[in-house]
mmCIF file of C-alpha atoms and ligand atoms in Angstrom:
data_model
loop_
_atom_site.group_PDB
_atom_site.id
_atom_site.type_symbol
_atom_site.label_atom_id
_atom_site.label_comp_id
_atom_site.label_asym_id
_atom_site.label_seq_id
_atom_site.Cartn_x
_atom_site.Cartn_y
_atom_site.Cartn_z
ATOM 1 C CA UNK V 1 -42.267 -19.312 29.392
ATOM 2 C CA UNK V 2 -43.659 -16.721 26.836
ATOM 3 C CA UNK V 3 -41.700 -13.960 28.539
ATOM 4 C CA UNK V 4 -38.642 -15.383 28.576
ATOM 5 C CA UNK V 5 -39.040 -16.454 24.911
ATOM 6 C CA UNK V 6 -40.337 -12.832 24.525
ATOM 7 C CA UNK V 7 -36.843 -11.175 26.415
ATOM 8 C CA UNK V 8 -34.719 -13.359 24.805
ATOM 9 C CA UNK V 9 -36.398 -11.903 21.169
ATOM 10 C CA UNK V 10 -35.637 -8.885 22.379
ATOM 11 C CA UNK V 11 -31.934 -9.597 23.056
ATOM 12 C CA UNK V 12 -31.236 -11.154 20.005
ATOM 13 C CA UNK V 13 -32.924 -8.495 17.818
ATOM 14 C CA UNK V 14 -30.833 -6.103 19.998
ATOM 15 C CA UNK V 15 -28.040 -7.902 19.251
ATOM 16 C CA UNK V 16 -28.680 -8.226 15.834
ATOM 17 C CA UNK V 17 -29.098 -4.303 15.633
ATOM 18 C CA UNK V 18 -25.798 -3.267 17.252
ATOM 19 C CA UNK V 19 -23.643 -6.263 15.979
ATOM 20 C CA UNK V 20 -24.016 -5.810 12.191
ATOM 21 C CA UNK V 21 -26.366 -3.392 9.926
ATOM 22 C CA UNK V 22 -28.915 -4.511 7.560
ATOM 23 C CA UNK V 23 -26.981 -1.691 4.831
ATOM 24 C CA UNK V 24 -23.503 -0.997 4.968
ATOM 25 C CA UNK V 25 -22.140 2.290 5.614
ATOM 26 C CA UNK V 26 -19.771 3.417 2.857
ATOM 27 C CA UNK V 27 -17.733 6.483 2.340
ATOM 28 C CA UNK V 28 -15.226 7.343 -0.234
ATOM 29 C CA UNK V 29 -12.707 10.624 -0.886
ATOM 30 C CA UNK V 30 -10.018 11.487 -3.011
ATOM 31 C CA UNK V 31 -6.844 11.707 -0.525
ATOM 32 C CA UNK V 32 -3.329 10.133 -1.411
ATOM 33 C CA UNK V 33 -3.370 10.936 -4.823
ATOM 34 C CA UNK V 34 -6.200 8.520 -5.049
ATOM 35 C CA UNK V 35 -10.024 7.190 -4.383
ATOM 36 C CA UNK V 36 -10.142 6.010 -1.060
ATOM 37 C CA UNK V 37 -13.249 4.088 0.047
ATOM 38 C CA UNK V 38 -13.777 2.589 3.203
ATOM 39 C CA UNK V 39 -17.286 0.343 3.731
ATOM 40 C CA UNK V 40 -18.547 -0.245 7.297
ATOM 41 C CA UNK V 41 -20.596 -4.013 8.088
ATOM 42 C CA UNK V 42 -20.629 -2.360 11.533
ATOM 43 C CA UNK V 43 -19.713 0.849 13.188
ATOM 44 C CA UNK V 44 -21.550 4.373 12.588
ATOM 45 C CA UNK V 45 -21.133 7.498 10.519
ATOM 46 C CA UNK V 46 -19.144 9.257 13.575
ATOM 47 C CA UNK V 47 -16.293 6.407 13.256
ATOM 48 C CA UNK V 48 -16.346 6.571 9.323
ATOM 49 C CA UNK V 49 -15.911 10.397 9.752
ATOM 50 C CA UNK V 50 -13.236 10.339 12.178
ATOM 51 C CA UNK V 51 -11.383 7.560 10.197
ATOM 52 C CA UNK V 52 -11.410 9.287 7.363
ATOM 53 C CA UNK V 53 -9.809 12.424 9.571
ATOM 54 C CA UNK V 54 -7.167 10.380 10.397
ATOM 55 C CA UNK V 55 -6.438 9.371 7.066
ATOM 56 C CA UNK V 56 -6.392 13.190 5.565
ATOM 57 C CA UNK V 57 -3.837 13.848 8.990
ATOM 58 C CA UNK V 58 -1.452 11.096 7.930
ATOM 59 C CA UNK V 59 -1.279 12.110 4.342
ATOM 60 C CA UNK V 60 -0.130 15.956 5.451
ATOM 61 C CA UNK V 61 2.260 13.984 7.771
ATOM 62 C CA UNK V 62 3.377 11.369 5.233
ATOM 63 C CA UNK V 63 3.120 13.134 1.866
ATOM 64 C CA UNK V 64 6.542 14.838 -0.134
ATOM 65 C CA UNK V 65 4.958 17.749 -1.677
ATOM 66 C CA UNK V 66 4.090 19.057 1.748
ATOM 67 C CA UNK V 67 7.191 21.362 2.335
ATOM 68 C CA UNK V 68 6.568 21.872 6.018
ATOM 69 C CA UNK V 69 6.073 18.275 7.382
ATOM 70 C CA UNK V 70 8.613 15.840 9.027
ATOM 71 C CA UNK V 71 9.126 14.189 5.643
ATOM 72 C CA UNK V 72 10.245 17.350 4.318
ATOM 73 C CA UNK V 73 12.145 18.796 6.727
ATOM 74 C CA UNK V 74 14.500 15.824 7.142
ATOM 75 C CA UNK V 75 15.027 15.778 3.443
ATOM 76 C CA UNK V 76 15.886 19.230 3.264
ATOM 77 C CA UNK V 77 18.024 19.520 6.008
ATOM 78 C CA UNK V 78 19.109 16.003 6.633
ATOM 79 C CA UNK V 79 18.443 15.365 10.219
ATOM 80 C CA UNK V 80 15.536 15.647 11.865
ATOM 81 C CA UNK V 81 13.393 14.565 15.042
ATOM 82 C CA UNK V 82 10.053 12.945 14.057
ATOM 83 C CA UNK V 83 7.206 11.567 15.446
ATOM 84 C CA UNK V 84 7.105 8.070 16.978
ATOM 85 C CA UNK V 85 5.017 6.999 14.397
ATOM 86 C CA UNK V 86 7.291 8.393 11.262
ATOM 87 C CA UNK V 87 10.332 6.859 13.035
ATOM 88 C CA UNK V 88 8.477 3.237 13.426
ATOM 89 C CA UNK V 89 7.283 3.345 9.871
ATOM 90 C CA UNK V 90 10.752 4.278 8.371
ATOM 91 C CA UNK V 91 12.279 1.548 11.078
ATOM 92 C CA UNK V 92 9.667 -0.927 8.850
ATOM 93 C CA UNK V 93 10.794 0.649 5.527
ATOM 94 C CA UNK V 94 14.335 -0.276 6.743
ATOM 95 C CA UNK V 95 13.575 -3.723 6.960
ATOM 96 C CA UNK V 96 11.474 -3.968 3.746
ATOM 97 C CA UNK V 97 14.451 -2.663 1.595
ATOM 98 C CA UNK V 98 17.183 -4.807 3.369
ATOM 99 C CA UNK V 99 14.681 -7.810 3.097
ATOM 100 C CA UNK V 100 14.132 -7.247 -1.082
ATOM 101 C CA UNK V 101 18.046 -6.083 -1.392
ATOM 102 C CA UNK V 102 17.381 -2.508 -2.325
ATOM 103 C CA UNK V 103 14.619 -3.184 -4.807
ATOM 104 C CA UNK V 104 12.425 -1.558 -2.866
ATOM 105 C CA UNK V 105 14.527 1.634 -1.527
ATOM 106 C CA UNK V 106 12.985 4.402 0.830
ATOM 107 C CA UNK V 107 15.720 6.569 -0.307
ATOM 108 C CA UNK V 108 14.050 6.670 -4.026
ATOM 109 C CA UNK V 109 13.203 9.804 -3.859
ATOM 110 C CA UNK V 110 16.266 11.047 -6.347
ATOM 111 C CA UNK V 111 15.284 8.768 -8.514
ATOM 112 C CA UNK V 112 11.583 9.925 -9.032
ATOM 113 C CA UNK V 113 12.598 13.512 -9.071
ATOM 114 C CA UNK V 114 14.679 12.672 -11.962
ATOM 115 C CA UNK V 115 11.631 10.706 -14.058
ATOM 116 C CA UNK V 116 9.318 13.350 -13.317
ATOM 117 C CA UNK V 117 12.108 15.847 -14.799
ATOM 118 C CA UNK V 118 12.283 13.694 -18.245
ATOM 119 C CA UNK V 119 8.671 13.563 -18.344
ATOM 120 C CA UNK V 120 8.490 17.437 -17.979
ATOM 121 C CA UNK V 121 11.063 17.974 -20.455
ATOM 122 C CA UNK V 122 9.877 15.214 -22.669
ATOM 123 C CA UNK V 123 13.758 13.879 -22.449
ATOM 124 C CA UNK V 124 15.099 10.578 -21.321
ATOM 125 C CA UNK V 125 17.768 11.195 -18.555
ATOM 126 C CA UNK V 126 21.194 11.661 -19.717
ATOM 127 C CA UNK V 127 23.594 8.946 -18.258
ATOM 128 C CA UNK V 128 25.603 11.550 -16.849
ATOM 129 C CA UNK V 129 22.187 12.561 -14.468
ATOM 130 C CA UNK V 130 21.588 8.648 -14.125
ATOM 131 C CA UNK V 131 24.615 8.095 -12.344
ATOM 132 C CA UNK V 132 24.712 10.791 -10.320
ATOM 133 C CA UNK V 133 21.388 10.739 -9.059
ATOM 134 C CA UNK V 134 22.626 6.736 -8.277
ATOM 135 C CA UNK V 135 24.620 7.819 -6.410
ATOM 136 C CA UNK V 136 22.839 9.455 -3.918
ATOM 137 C CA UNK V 137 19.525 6.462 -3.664
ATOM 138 C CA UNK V 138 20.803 3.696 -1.140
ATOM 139 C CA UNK V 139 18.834 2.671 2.098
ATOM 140 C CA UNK V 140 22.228 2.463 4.035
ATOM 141 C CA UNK V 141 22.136 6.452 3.906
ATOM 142 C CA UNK V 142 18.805 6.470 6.414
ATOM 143 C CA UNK V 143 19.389 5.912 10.368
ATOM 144 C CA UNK V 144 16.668 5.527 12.866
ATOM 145 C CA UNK V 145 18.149 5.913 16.552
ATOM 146 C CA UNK V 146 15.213 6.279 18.407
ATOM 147 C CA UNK V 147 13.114 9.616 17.089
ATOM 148 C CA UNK V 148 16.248 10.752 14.897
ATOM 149 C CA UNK V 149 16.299 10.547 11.619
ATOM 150 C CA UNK V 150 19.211 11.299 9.515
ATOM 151 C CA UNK V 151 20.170 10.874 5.904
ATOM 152 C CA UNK V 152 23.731 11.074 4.345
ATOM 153 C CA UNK V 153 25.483 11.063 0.666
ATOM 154 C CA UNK V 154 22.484 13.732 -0.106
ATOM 155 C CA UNK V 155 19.470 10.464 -0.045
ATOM 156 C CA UNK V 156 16.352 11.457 0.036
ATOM 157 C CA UNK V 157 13.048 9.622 1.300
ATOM 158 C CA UNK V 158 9.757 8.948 -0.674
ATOM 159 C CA UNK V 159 7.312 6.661 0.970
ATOM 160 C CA UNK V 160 5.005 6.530 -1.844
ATOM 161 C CA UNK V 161 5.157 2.666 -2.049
ATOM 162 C CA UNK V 162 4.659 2.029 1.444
ATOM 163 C CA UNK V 163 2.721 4.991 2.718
ATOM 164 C CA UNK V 164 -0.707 4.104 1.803
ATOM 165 C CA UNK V 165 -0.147 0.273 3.075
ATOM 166 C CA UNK V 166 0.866 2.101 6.268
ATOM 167 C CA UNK V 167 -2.179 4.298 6.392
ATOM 168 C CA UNK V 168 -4.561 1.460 5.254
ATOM 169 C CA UNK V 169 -3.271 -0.492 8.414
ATOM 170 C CA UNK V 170 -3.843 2.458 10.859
ATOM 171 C CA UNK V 171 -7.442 3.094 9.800
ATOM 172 C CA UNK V 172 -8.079 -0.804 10.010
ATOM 173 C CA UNK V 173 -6.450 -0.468 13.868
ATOM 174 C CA UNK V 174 -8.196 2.403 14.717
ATOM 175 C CA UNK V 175 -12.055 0.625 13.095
ATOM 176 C CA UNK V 176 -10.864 -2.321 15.201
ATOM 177 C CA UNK V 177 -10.065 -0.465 18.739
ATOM 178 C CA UNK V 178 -13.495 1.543 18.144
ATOM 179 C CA UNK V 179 -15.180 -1.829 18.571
ATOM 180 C CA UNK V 180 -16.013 -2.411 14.272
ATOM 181 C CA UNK V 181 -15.174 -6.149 13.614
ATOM 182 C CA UNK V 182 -16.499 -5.665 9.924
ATOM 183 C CA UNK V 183 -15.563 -3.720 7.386
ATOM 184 C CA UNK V 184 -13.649 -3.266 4.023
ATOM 185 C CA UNK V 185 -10.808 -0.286 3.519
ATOM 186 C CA UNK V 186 -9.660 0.479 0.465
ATOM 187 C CA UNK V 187 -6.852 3.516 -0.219
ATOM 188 C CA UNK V 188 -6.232 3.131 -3.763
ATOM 189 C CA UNK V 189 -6.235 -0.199 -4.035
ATOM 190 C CA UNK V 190 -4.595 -0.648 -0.694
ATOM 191 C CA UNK V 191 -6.843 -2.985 0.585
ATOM 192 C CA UNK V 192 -7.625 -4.482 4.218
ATOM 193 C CA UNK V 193 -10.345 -6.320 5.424
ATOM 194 C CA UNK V 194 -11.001 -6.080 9.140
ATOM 195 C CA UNK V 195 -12.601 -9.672 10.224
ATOM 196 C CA UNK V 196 -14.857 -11.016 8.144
ATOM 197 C CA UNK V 197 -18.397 -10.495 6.819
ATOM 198 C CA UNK V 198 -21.070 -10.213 9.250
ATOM 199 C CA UNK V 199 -22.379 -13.876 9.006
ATOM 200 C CA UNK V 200 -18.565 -15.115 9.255
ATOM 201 C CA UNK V 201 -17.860 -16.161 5.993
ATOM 202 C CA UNK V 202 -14.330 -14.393 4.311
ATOM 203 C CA UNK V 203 -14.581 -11.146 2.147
ATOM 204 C CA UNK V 204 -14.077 -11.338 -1.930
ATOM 205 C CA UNK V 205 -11.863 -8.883 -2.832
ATOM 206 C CA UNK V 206 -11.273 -8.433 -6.811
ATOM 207 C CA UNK V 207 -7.862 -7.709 -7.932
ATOM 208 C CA UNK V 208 -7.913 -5.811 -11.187
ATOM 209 C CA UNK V 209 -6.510 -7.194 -14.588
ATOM 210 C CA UNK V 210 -3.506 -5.322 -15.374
ATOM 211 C CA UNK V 211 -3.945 -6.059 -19.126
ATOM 212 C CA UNK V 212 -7.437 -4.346 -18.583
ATOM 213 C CA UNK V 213 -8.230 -2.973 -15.453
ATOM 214 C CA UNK V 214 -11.995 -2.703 -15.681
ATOM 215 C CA UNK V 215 -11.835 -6.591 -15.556
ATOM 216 C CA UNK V 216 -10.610 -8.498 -13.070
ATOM 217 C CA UNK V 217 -7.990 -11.112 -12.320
ATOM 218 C CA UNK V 218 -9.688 -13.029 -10.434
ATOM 219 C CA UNK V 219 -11.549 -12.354 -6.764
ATOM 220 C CA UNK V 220 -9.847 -13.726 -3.980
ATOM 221 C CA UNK V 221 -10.870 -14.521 -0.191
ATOM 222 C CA UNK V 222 -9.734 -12.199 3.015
ATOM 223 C CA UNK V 223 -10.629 -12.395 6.566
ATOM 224 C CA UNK V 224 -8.011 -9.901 8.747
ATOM 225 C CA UNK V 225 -5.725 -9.727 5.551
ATOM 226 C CA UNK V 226 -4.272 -7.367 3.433
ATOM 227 C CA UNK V 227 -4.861 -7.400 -0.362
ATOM 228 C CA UNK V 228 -2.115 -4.742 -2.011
ATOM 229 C CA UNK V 229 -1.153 -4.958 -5.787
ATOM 230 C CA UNK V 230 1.522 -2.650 -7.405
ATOM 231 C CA UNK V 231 1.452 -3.202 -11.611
ATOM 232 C CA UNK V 232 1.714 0.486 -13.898
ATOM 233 C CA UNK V 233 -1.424 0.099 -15.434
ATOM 234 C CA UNK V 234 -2.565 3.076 -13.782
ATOM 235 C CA UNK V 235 0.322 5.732 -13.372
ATOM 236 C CA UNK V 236 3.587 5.523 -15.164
ATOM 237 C CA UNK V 237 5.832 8.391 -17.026
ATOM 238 C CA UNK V 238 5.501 9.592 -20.238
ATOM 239 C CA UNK V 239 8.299 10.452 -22.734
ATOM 240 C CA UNK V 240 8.289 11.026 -26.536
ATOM 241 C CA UNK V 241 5.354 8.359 -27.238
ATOM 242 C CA UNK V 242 6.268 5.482 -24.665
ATOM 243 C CA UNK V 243 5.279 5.170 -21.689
ATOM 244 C CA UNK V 244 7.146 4.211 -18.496
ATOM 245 C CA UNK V 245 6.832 2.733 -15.482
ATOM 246 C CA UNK V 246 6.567 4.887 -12.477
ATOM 247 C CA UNK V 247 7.643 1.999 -10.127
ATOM 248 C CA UNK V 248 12.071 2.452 -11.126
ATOM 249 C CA UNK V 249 14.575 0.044 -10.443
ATOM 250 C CA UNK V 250 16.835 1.334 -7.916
ATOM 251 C CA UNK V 251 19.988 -0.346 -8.966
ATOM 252 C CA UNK V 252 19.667 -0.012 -12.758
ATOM 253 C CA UNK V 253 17.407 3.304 -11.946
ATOM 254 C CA UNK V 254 15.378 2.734 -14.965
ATOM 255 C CA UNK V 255 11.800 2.106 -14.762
ATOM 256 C CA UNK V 256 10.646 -1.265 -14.348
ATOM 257 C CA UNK V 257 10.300 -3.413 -17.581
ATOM 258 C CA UNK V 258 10.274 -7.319 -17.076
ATOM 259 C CA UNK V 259 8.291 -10.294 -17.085
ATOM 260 C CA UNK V 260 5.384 -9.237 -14.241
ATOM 261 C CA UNK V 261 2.400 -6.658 -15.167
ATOM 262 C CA UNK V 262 1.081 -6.736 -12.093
ATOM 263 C CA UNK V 263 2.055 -8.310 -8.512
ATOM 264 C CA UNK V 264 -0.541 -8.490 -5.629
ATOM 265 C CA UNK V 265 0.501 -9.583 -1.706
ATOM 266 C CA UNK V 266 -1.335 -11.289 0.546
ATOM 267 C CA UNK V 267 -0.392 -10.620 4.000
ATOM 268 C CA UNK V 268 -1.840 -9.862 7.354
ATOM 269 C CA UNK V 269 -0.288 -6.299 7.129
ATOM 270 C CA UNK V 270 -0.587 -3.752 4.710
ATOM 271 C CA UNK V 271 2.434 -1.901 4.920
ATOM 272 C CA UNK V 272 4.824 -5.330 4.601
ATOM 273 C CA UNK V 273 2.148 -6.110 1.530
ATOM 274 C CA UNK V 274 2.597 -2.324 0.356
ATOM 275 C CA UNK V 275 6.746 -2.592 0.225
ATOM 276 C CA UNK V 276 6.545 -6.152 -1.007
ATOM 277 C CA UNK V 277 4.588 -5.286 -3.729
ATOM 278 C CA UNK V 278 6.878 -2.683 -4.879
ATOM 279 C CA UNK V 279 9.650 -4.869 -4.558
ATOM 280 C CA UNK V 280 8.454 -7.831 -6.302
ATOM 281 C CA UNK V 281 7.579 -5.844 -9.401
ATOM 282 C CA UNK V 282 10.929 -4.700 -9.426
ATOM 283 C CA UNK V 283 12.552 -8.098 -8.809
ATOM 284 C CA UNK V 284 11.018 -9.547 -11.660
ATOM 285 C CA UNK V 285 9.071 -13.249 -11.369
ATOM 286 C CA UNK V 286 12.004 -15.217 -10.084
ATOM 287 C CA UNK V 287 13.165 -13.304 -7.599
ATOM 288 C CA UNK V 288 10.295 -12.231 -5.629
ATOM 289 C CA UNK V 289 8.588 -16.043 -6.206
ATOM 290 C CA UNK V 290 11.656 -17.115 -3.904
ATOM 291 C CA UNK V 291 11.419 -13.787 -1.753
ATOM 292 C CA UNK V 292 7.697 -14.805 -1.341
ATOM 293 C CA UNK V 293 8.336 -18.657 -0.273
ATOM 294 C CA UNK V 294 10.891 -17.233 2.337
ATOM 295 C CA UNK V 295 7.500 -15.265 3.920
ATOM 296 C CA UNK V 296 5.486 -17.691 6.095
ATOM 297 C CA UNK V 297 3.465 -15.009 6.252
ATOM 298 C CA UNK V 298 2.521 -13.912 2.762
ATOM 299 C CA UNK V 299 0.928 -15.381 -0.065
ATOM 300 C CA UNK V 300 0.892 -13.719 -4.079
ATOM 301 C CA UNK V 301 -0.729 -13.496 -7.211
ATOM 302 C CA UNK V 302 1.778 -12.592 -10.102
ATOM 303 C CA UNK V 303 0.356 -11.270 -13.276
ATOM 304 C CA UNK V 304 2.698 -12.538 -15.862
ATOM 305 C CA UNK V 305 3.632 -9.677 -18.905
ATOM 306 C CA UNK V 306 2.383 -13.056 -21.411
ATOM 307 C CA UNK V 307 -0.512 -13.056 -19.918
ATOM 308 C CA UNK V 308 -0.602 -15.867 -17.538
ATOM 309 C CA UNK V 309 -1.338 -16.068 -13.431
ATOM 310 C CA UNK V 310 0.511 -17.539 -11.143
ATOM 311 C CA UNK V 311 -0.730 -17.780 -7.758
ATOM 312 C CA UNK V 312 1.208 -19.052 -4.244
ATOM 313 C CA UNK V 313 -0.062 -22.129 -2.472
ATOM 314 C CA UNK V 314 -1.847 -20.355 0.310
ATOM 315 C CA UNK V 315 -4.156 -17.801 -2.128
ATOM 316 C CA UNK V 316 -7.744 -18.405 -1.447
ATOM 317 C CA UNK V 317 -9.302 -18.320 -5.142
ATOM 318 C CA UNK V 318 -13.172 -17.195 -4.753
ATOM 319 C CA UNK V 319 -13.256 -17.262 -8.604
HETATM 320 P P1 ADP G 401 1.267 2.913 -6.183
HETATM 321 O O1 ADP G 401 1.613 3.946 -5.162
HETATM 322 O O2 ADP G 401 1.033 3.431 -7.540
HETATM 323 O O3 ADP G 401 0.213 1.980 -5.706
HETATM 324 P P2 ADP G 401 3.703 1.603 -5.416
HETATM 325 O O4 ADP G 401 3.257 1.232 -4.054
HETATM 326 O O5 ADP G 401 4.490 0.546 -6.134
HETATM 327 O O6 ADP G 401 2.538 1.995 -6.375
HETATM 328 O O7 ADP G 401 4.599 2.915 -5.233
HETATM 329 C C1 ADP G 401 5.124 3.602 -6.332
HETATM 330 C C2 ADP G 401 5.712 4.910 -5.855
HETATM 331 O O8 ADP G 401 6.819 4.656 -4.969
HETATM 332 C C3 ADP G 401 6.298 5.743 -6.987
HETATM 333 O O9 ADP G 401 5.363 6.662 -7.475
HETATM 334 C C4 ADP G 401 7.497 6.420 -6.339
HETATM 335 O O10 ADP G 401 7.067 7.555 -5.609
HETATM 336 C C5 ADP G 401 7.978 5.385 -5.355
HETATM 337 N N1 ADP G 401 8.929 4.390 -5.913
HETATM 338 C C6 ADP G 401 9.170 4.049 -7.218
HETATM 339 N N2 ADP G 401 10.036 3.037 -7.310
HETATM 340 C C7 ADP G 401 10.379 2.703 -6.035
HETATM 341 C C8 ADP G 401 11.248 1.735 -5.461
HETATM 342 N N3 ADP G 401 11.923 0.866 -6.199
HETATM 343 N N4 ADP G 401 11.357 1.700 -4.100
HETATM 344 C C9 ADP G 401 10.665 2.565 -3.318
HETATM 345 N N5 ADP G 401 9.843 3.509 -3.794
HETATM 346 C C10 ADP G 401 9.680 3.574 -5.138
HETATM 347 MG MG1 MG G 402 4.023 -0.309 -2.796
#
């Protein structure tokens, strides 16, 4: 009897040592334009390392200011065979901008050349620019057929507001296929938790105030979800002595100025929670609250310009 309450001591402390760690393994780095940190429950330093890899590989893939990539070659010469992975991703950015109407547009690109420009300059854009630079944002110009890409009417991609949902959602696939069923990324805000803490119970993951973001809004509960917010507290465009919004209005192609200062999704992935963000700041409360309700999937927390919160039915407040 004492050796088989012995062995099984042994099991369970062997269990105990390979199922979850007594300290978490954390790692962070400055990649996407931003601090990425990703904490390990389970898993070693090798898998940290190697997600981390992946991450850097994707942004050289992914980013616009890499001239020789996929991204850059189709926007420079209009066509272009990609990767399987670029093609499903703009497939999903497809879907995201028909979905929100155009307020989020993977064809933005134009548009954020143009803002940058009046921010170098110091010089609002000239109506003239406006509309021509209109006239070429519009997700209709971007087909997919297969691992083709081509854009037409001189459209341009940016995948800044999806990218690092995207990315966040590949790491989190990769942590999960290499056996880790705990663990917290975070790209910038881009957060995903994969499973759950290590005794079960549902991560709290803060989402920052956008009136001041070194307090929070409130925590909220995640277990295999995606917490993404998009708000310009933290980047924006600055001309003469206001500052703009770096997230622009595709129709209007102004930067966004309404009734939301901030807009976090809930949603089991991070890319739809990446685009949706983006879109419901652009969409303004109304819009996105009924864009939201259409989502079975996907839950929000709108942070009102006055001030106030407004959170969906399915948000699990920790405090
Ligand atoms: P962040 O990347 O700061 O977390 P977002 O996910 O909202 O915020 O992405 C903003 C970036 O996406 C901008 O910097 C720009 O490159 C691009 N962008 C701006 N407005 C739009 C839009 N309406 N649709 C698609 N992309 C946009
Ligand atoms: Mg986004």
């Amino acid at each position: 009897m004492k050796r088989v309450v012995a062995l099984l001591c042994v099991s369970v402390l062997f269990l105990v040592g390979t199922a979850c760690r007594a300290q978490p393994l954390s790692q962070s780095a400055v990649l996407l334009d931003t601090t990425c940190k990703i904490t390990l429950y389970d898993g070693d330093e090798a898998l940290l390392d190697t997600c981390f890899a992946r991450i850097a590989a994707d942004e050289q893939r992914w980013s616009k200011t890499i001239t020789t990539n996929e991204v850059s070659r189709l926007n420079c010469d209009g066509a272009a065979a990609v990767s399987e992975d670029t093609a499903a991703l703009l497939t999903e950015a497809l879907t995201y901008s028909t979905l929100s109407n155009g307020a989020f547009d993977i064809t933005a690109a134009p548009l954020t050349a143009l803002w940058e420009k009046a921010e170098a300059q110091n010089a609002l854009p000239t109506a003239t620019a406006l509309t021509a630079t209109l006239a070429c944002v519009g997700y209709t110009h971007l087909t997919v057929d297969g691992t083709t890409a081509t854009l037409t009417g001189g459209a341009q991609i940016d995948l800044g507001a999806i990218a690092k949902g995207a990315i966040a959602d590949r790491a989190a696939a990769y942590l999960r296929e290499n056996g880790c069923t705990s663990a917290l990324v975070d790209l910038g805000g881009n957060i995903v938790a994969v499973g759950s803490k290590t005794g079960g119970e549902p991560f709290t993951v803060g989402i920052a105030d956008p009136h001041d973001p070194d307090a929070l809004l409130m925590t909220v509960k995640a277990a295999d979800l995606a917490v993404v917010t998009s708000g310009s507290y933290e980047r924006g465009y600055t001309i003469g002595d206001k500052r703009y919004s770096h997230i622009l209005d595709p129709h209007t192609g102004q930067p966004v100025e309404n009734d939301l200062a901030s807009v976090t999704i809930l949603c089991p992935s991070a890319t739809k929670a990446d685009a949706l963000a983006t879109a419901c700041f652009v969409m303004g409360y109304d819009r996105a609250a009924t864009l939201i309700a259409a989502e079975s999937d996907t839950d929000a927390v709108f942070a009102m310009a006055d001030g106030r919160v407004i959170a969906t039915e399915g948000v699990e407040i920790a405090s």
